[in-house]
PDB file of N, CA and C in Angstrom:
ATOM      1  N   LYS A   1     115.893  58.493 122.610  1.00 89.00           N
ATOM      2  CA  LYS A   1     115.548  57.475 122.393  1.00 89.00           C
ATOM      3  C   LYS A   1     114.167  56.820 122.833  1.00 89.00           C
ATOM      4  N   ALA A   2     114.205  57.152 123.787  1.00 92.00           N
ATOM      5  CA  ALA A   2     112.607  56.590 124.400  1.00 92.00           C
ATOM      6  C   ALA A   2     111.619  57.116 123.505  1.00 92.00           C
ATOM      7  N   LEU A   3     111.815  58.750 123.144  1.00 92.00           N
ATOM      8  CA  LEU A   3     110.555  58.723 121.795  1.00 92.00           C
ATOM      9  C   LEU A   3     110.174  58.103 120.859  1.00 92.00           C
ATOM     10  N   ALA A   4     111.426  57.855 120.407  1.00 91.00           N
ATOM     11  CA  ALA A   4     111.890  57.468 119.150  1.00 91.00           C
ATOM     12  C   ALA A   4     110.609  55.930 119.260  1.00 91.00           C
ATOM     13  N   LYS A   5     110.844  55.340 120.665  1.00 92.00           N
ATOM     14  CA  LYS A   5     109.974  54.125 120.493  1.00 92.00           C
ATOM     15  C   LYS A   5     108.512  54.686 121.031  1.00 92.00           C
ATOM     16  N   GLY A   6     108.769  55.651 121.705  1.00 90.00           N
ATOM     17  CA  GLY A   6     106.781  55.950 121.509  1.00 90.00           C
ATOM     18  C   GLY A   6     106.975  55.780 123.158  1.00 90.00           C
ATOM     19  N   GLU A   7     107.806  55.525 123.994  1.00 94.00           N
ATOM     20  CA  GLU A   7     107.650  55.610 125.722  1.00 94.00           C
ATOM     21  C   GLU A   7     107.631  56.871 125.937  1.00 94.00           C
ATOM     22  N   PRO A   8     106.991  57.717 127.218  1.00 96.00           N
ATOM     23  CA  PRO A   8     107.314  59.040 127.758  1.00 96.00           C
ATOM     24  C   PRO A   8     108.300  59.334 128.382  1.00 96.00           C
ATOM     25  N   VAL A   9     108.891  60.380 128.413  1.00 96.00           N
ATOM     26  CA  VAL A   9     110.084  60.728 129.123  1.00 96.00           C
ATOM     27  C   VAL A   9     109.621  61.833 129.914  1.00 96.00           C
ATOM     28  N   ILE A  10     109.876  60.722 131.643  1.00 96.00           N
ATOM     29  CA  ILE A  10     109.393  62.231 132.742  1.00 96.00           C
ATOM     30  C   ILE A  10     110.335  62.183 133.247  1.00 96.00           C
ATOM     31  N   ILE A  11     110.115  63.625 133.752  1.00 95.00           N
ATOM     32  CA  ILE A  11     111.127  65.174 134.313  1.00 95.00           C
ATOM     33  C   ILE A  11     110.684  65.024 135.214  1.00 95.00           C
ATOM     34  N   THR A  12     110.773  64.917 136.971  1.00 93.00           N
ATOM     35  CA  THR A  12     110.074  65.015 137.741  1.00 93.00           C
ATOM     36  C   THR A  12     109.930  66.591 138.839  1.00 93.00           C
ATOM     37  N   GLY A  13     108.965  67.489 138.621  1.00 90.00           N
ATOM     38  CA  GLY A  13     108.651  68.610 139.112  1.00 90.00           C
ATOM     39  C   GLY A  13     109.457  69.557 137.730  1.00 90.00           C
ATOM     40  N   PHE A  14     109.162  69.374 136.977  1.00 95.00           N
ATOM     41  CA  PHE A  14     109.535  69.546 135.280  1.00 95.00           C
ATOM     42  C   PHE A  14     108.547  69.489 133.820  1.00 95.00           C
ATOM     43  N   GLY A  15     107.756  68.253 134.097  1.00 96.00           N
ATOM     44  CA  GLY A  15     107.454  68.190 133.397  1.00 96.00           C
ATOM     45  C   GLY A  15     107.006  66.565 132.111  1.00 96.00           C
ATOM     46  N   LYS A  16     106.227  66.035 131.336  1.00 97.00           N
ATOM     47  CA  LYS A  16     106.780  65.141 130.380  1.00 97.00           C
ATOM     48  C   LYS A  16     106.707  65.229 129.239  1.00 97.00           C
ATOM     49  N   PHE A  17     107.698  64.547 128.481  1.00 97.00           N
ATOM     50  CA  PHE A  17     107.525  64.616 127.282  1.00 97.00           C
ATOM     51  C   PHE A  17     107.088  63.230 126.399  1.00 97.00           C
ATOM     52  N   GLU A  18     106.219  63.432 125.519  1.00 97.00           N
ATOM     53  CA  GLU A  18     105.299  62.008 125.296  1.00 97.00           C
ATOM     54  C   GLU A  18     105.209  62.243 123.452  1.00 97.00           C
ATOM     55  N   THR A  19     105.068  61.635 122.641  1.00 96.00           N
ATOM     56  CA  THR A  19     104.581  60.990 121.430  1.00 96.00           C
ATOM     57  C   THR A  19     102.546  61.332 121.124  1.00 96.00           C
ATOM     58  N   ARG A  20     102.869  62.007 120.094  1.00 96.00           N
ATOM     59  CA  ARG A  20     101.026  62.001 119.950  1.00 96.00           C
ATOM     60  C   ARG A  20     101.184  61.502 118.567  1.00 96.00           C
ATOM     61  N   LYS A  21      99.571  61.058 117.751  1.00 95.00           N
ATOM     62  CA  LYS A  21      99.048  61.473 116.607  1.00 95.00           C
ATOM     63  C   LYS A  21      98.928  62.349 116.252  1.00 95.00           C
ATOM     64  N   ARG A  22      98.967  62.684 115.608  1.00 95.00           N
ATOM     65  CA  ARG A  22      97.903  63.287 114.439  1.00 95.00           C
ATOM     66  C   ARG A  22      97.336  62.502 113.363  1.00 95.00           C
ATOM     67  N   LYS A  23      96.683  63.207 112.325  1.00 96.00           N
ATOM     68  CA  LYS A  23      95.298  62.315 111.940  1.00 96.00           C
ATOM     69  C   LYS A  23      95.850  63.440 110.830  1.00 96.00           C
ATOM     70  N   ALA A  24      95.639  62.254 109.144  1.00 97.00           N
ATOM     71  CA  ALA A  24      95.200  62.813 108.406  1.00 97.00           C
ATOM     72  C   ALA A  24      95.087  63.886 107.808  1.00 97.00           C
ATOM     73  N   THR A  25      95.070  65.304 107.261  1.00 96.00           N
ATOM     74  CA  THR A  25      94.296  66.415 107.179  1.00 96.00           C
ATOM     75  C   THR A  25      94.667  66.833 106.021  1.00 96.00           C
ATOM     76  N   THR A  26      93.470  67.352 105.168  1.00 96.00           N
ATOM     77  CA  THR A  26      93.613  68.206 104.467  1.00 96.00           C
ATOM     78  C   THR A  26      93.466  69.931 104.236  1.00 96.00           C
ATOM     79  N   ARG A  27      94.759  70.533 104.233  1.00 95.00           N
ATOM     80  CA  ARG A  27      94.592  72.061 104.495  1.00 95.00           C
ATOM     81  C   ARG A  27      94.536  72.702 102.884  1.00 95.00           C
ATOM     82  N   MET A  28      95.039  73.887 103.143  1.00 96.00           N
ATOM     83  CA  MET A  28      94.379  75.039 102.047  1.00 96.00           C
ATOM     84  C   MET A  28      95.587  75.738 101.941  1.00 96.00           C
ATOM     85  N   ASN A  29      96.801  76.070 100.644  1.00 94.00           N
ATOM     86  CA  ASN A  29      97.265  77.280 100.892  1.00 94.00           C
ATOM     87  C   ASN A  29      96.979  78.949 100.773  1.00 94.00           C
ATOM     88  N   PRO A  30      97.407  79.049 101.380  1.00 94.00           N
ATOM     89  CA  PRO A  30      96.414  80.857 101.170  1.00 94.00           C
ATOM     90  C   PRO A  30      96.558  81.450 100.174  1.00 94.00           C
ATOM     91  N   GLN A  31      97.926  80.944  99.644  1.00 95.00           N
ATOM     92  CA  GLN A  31      97.974  82.066  98.786  1.00 95.00           C
ATOM     93  C   GLN A  31      98.014  81.642  97.131  1.00 95.00           C
ATOM     94  N   THR A  32      97.759  80.108  97.268  1.00 95.00           N
ATOM     95  CA  THR A  32      97.201  79.833  95.993  1.00 95.00           C
ATOM     96  C   THR A  32      95.993  79.092  95.836  1.00 95.00           C
ATOM     97  N   GLY A  33      95.627  78.939  97.400  1.00 93.00           N
ATOM     98  CA  GLY A  33      93.550  78.297  97.331  1.00 93.00           C
ATOM     99  C   GLY A  33      93.701  76.846  96.966  1.00 93.00           C
ATOM    100  N   GLU A  34      94.804  76.434  96.667  1.00 96.00           N
ATOM    101  CA  GLU A  34      95.080  74.751  96.374  1.00 96.00           C
ATOM    102  C   GLU A  34      95.420  74.291  97.152  1.00 96.00           C
ATOM    103  N   ARG A  35      93.931  72.706  97.258  1.00 97.00           N
ATOM    104  CA  ARG A  35      94.187  72.175  98.939  1.00 97.00           C
ATOM    105  C   ARG A  35      95.287  70.601  99.210  1.00 97.00           C
ATOM    106  N   ILE A  36      96.324  71.209 100.032  1.00 96.00           N
ATOM    107  CA  ILE A  36      97.213  70.254  99.909  1.00 96.00           C
ATOM    108  C   ILE A  36      96.601  69.114 101.076  1.00 96.00           C
ATOM    109  N   LYS A  37      97.059  68.088 100.676  1.00 96.00           N
ATOM    110  CA  LYS A  37      96.926  66.588 102.284  1.00 96.00           C
ATOM    111  C   LYS A  37      97.591  66.332 102.506  1.00 96.00           C
ATOM    112  N   THR A  38      97.923  66.236 104.169  1.00 95.00           N
ATOM    113  CA  THR A  38      98.956  65.921 104.545  1.00 95.00           C
ATOM    114  C   THR A  38      98.854  64.679 105.511  1.00 95.00           C
ATOM    115  N   PRO A  39     100.331  63.880 105.544  1.00 97.00           N
ATOM    116  CA  PRO A  39      99.823  62.511 106.295  1.00 97.00           C
ATOM    117  C   PRO A  39      99.675  62.193 106.926  1.00 97.00           C
ATOM    118  N   ALA A  40      98.855  61.196 108.322  1.00 97.00           N
ATOM    119  CA  ALA A  40      99.204  61.245 109.530  1.00 97.00           C
ATOM    120  C   ALA A  40     100.446  60.678 109.541  1.00 97.00           C
ATOM    121  N   LYS A  41     100.770  61.329 110.722  1.00 96.00           N
ATOM    122  CA  LYS A  41     102.273  61.629 111.422  1.00 96.00           C
ATOM    123  C   LYS A  41     102.045  61.262 113.396  1.00 96.00           C
ATOM    124  N   THR A  42     103.400  61.905 113.730  1.00 95.00           N
ATOM    125  CA  THR A  42     103.280  61.294 115.253  1.00 95.00           C
ATOM    126  C   THR A  42     104.731  62.986 114.972  1.00 95.00           C
ATOM    127  N   VAL A  43     104.188  62.826 116.201  1.00 96.00           N
ATOM    128  CA  VAL A  43     104.740  64.066 116.487  1.00 96.00           C
ATOM    129  C   VAL A  43     105.600  64.122 118.237  1.00 96.00           C
ATOM    130  N   PRO A  44     106.294  64.783 118.773  1.00 95.00           N
ATOM    131  CA  PRO A  44     106.688  65.036 120.322  1.00 95.00           C
ATOM    132  C   PRO A  44     105.455  66.229 120.622  1.00 95.00           C
ATOM    133  N   ALA A  45     105.661  66.005 121.944  1.00 97.00           N
ATOM    134  CA  ALA A  45     104.532  67.151 122.860  1.00 97.00           C
ATOM    135  C   ALA A  45     104.902  66.674 123.857  1.00 97.00           C
ATOM    136  N   PHE A  46     104.939  67.894 124.672  1.00 98.00           N
ATOM    137  CA  PHE A  46     105.333  68.063 126.274  1.00 98.00           C
ATOM    138  C   PHE A  46     104.333  69.248 126.802  1.00 98.00           C
ATOM    139  N   LYS A  47     104.373  68.284 128.027  1.00 96.00           N
ATOM    140  CA  LYS A  47     102.751  68.623 129.761  1.00 96.00           C
ATOM    141  C   LYS A  47     103.875  68.875 130.401  1.00 96.00           C
ATOM    142  N   ALA A  48     103.724  70.536 130.601  1.00 96.00           N
ATOM    143  CA  ALA A  48     104.241  71.253 131.878  1.00 96.00           C
ATOM    144  C   ALA A  48     103.832  70.504 132.874  1.00 96.00           C
ATOM    145  N   GLY A  49     104.714  70.145 134.127  1.00 94.00           N
ATOM    146  CA  GLY A  49     104.222  69.291 135.683  1.00 94.00           C
ATOM    147  C   GLY A  49     104.111  70.391 136.252  1.00 94.00           C
ATOM    148  N   LYS A  50     103.621  70.192 137.295  1.00 92.00           N
ATOM    149  CA  LYS A  50     102.949  71.136 138.383  1.00 92.00           C
ATOM    150  C   LYS A  50     103.775  71.529 139.005  1.00 92.00           C
ATOM    151  N   GLY A  51     105.626  71.019 139.246  1.00 91.00           N
ATOM    152  CA  GLY A  51     106.847  71.805 139.564  1.00 91.00           C
ATOM    153  C   GLY A  51     107.155  73.182 139.335  1.00 91.00           C
ATOM    154  N   LEU A  52     106.882  72.953 137.460  1.00 93.00           N
ATOM    155  CA  LEU A  52     107.016  74.283 136.960  1.00 93.00           C
ATOM    156  C   LEU A  52     106.015  75.133 136.134  1.00 93.00           C
ATOM    157  N   LYS A  53     104.665  74.807 136.186  1.00 93.00           N
ATOM    158  CA  LYS A  53     103.555  75.639 136.435  1.00 93.00           C
ATOM    159  C   LYS A  53     104.131  76.375 137.814  1.00 93.00           C
ATOM    160  N   GLU A  54     104.243  75.884 138.778  1.00 92.00           N
ATOM    161  CA  GLU A  54     104.263  76.923 139.698  1.00 92.00           C
ATOM    162  C   GLU A  54     105.099  77.952 140.241  1.00 92.00           C
ATOM    163  N   VAL A  55     106.275  77.598 139.309  1.00 92.00           N
ATOM    164  CA  VAL A  55     107.314  78.284 139.151  1.00 92.00           C
ATOM    165  C   VAL A  55     107.271  79.564 138.352  1.00 92.00           C
ATOM    166  N   VAL A  56     106.418  79.056 137.274  1.00 93.00           N
ATOM    167  CA  VAL A  56     106.407  80.347 136.446  1.00 93.00           C
ATOM    168  C   VAL A  56     105.288  81.638 136.438  1.00 93.00           C
ATOM    169  N   ALA A  57     104.410  80.624 137.513  1.00 94.00           N
ATOM    170  CA  ALA A  57     103.424  81.077 138.123  1.00 94.00           C
ATOM    171  C   ALA A  57     103.587  82.472 138.921  1.00 94.00           C
ATOM    172  N   LYS A  58     105.071  82.389 139.538  1.00 89.00           N
ATOM    173  CA  LYS A  58     105.359  83.014 140.369  1.00 89.00           C
ATOM    174  C   LYS A  58     106.094  84.812 140.103  1.00 89.00           C
ATOM    175  N   LYS A  59     105.934  84.318 138.207  1.00 66.00           N
ATOM    176  CA  LYS A  59     106.794  85.670 138.165  1.00 66.00           C
ATOM    177  C   LYS A  59     105.689  86.702 137.749  1.00 66.00           C
TER     178      LYS A  59
END
């Protein structure tokens, strides 16, 4: 629910979940060559914390 409100969710030692805004873009369909406009939107994002990075680096 916090992410839906635009608030970050922090889990100490694990990481941070947040939302980021993506700009509207024009992309190309590789099969047809047709240009497609994608609207701006808000997407979830995750940034790994120091603790998680250290655990992964040990393996």
